[in-house]
Tab-separated table of C-alpha atoms in Angstrom:
chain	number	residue	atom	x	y	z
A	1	UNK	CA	15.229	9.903	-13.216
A	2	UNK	CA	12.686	9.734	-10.183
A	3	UNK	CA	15.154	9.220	-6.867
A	4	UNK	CA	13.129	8.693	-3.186
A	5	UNK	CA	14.453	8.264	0.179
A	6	UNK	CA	12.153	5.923	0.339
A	7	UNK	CA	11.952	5.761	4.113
A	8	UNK	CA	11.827	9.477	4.906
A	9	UNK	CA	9.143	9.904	2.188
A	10	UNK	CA	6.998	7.290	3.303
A	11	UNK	CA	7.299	8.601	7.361
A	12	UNK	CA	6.410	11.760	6.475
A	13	UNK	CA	3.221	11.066	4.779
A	14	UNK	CA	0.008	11.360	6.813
A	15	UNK	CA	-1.920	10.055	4.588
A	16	UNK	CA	-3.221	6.603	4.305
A	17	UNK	CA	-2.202	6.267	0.457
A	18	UNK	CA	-0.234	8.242	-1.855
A	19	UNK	CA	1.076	7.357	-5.324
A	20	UNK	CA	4.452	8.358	-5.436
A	21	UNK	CA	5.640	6.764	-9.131
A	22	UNK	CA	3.689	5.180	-12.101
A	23	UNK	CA	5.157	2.986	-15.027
A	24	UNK	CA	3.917	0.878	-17.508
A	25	UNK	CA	4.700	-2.528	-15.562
A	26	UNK	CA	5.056	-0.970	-11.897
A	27	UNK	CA	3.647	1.411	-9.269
A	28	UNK	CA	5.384	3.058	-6.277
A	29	UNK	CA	2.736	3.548	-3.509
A	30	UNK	CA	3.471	4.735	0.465
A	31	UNK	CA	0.922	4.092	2.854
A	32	UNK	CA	0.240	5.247	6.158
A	33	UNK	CA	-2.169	3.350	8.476
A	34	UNK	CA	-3.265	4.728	11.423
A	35	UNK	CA	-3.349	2.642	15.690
A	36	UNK	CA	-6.354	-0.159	15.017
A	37	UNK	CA	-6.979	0.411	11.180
A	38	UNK	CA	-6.109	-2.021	8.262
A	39	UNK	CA	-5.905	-1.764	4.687
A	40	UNK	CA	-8.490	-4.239	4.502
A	41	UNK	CA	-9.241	-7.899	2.997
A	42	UNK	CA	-8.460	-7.685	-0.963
A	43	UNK	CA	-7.637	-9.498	-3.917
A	44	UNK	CA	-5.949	-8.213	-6.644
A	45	UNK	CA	-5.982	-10.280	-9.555
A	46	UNK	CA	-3.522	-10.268	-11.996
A	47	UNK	CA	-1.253	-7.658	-9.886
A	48	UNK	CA	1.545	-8.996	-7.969
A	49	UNK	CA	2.624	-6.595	-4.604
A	50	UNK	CA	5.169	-6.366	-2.562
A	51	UNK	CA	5.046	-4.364	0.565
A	52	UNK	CA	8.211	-3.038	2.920
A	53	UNK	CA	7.531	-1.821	6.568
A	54	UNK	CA	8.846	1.622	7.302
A	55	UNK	CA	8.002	1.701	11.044
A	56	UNK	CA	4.874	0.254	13.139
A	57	UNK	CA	3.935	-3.044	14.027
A	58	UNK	CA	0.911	-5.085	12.022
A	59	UNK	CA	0.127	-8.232	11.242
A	60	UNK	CA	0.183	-9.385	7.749
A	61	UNK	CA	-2.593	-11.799	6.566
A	62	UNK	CA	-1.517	-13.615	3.615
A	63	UNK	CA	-3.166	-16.668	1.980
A	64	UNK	CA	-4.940	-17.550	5.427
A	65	UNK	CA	-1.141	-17.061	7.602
A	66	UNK	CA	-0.928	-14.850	10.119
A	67	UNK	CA	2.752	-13.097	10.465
A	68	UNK	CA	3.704	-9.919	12.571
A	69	UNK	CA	5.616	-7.406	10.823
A	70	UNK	CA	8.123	-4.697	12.073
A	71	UNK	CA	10.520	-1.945	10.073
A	72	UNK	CA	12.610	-3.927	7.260
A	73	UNK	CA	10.482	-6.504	6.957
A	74	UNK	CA	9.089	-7.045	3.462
A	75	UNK	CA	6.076	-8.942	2.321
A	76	UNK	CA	5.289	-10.449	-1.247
A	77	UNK	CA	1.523	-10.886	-2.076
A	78	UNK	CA	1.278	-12.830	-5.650
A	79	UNK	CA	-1.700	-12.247	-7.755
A	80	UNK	CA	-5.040	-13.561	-7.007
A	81	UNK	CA	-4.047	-13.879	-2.926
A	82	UNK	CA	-6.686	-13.111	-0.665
A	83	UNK	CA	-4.528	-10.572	2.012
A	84	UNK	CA	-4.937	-7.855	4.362
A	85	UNK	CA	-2.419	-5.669	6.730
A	86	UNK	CA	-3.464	-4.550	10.090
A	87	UNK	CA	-2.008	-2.133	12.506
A	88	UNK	CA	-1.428	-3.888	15.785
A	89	UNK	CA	0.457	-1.022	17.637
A	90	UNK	CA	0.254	2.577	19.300
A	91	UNK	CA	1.796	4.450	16.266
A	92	UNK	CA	0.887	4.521	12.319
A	93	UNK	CA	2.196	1.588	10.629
A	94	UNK	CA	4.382	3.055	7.430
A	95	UNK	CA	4.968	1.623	4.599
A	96	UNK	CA	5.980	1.228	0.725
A	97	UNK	CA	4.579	-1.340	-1.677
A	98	UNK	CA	5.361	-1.754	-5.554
A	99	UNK	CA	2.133	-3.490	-7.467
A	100	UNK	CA	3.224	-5.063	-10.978
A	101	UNK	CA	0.797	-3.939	-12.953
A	102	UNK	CA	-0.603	-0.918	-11.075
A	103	UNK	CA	-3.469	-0.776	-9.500
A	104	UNK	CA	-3.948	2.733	-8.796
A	105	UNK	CA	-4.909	5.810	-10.917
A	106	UNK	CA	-1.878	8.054	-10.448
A	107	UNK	CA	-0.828	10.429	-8.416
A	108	UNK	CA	-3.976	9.355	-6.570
A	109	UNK	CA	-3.836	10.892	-2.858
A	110	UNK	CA	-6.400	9.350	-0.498
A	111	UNK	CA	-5.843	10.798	3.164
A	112	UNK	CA	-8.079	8.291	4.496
A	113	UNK	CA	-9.195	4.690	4.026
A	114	UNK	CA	-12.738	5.312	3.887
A	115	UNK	CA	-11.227	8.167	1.109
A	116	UNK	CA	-9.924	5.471	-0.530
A	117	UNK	CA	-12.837	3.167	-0.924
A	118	UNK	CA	-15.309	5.774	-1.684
A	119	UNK	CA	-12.408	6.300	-4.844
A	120	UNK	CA	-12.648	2.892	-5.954
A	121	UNK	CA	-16.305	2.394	-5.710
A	122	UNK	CA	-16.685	5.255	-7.423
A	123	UNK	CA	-14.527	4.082	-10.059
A	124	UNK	CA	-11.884	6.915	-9.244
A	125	UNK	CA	-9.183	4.939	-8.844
A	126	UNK	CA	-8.336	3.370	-11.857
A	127	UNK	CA	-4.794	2.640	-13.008
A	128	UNK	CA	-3.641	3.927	-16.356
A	129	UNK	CA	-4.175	1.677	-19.363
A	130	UNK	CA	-1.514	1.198	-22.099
């Protein structure tokens, strides 16, 4: 059995994305965006996520929408949505998001975004295949 306090996990994580869990169907990923940074534009095809807000304030774009979002708000991104998260406030925005299929190699720790995009491009950051 894998058992998080999800929230007190996810807050005390510096880092801007950490693979915390990875099954066949499902991934369990905290992230940690810093004031004025942003996950950034993406598409994921074929991989639905859904993302809860720990603490912060961002904006979620979604499908062209604009929404703010605060601690306990979750947002669902379906596969193949254009989308990107931005941090709008003083403070790191914190969250947890579950992708069905993964889309992360795991246990993957990136402490930075520009960490994490030097991963993918690489092609470091490939999720497990079956």
């Amino acid at each position: 059995m894998e058992h998080f306090t999800i929230a007190t996990v996810a807050e005390k994580s510096p880092d801007f994305r950490r693979v915390l869990w990875t099954g066949q169907q499902t991934q369990l990923v905290i992230m940690t965006i810093p004031p004025g940074g942003e996950i950034g534009e993406e598409v994921h095809e074929g991989i639905d996520q859904i993302l809860t807000f720990v603490s912060g304030t961002g904006e979620a774009r979604v499908a062209g929408e604009k929404k703010e979002v605060v601690a306990g708000d979750l947002v669902v991104v379906p596969a193949g949505t254009k989308h990107n998260f931005v941090n709008t406030g003083p403070n790191p925005l914190v969250l947890y998001t579950v992708y069905g299929p993964p889309d992360h190699a795991d246990q993957a720790v990136h402490r930075t975004k520009e960490e994490a995009d030097a991963a993918e491009a690489a092609g470091r950051d490939e999720p497990p295949t079956a």
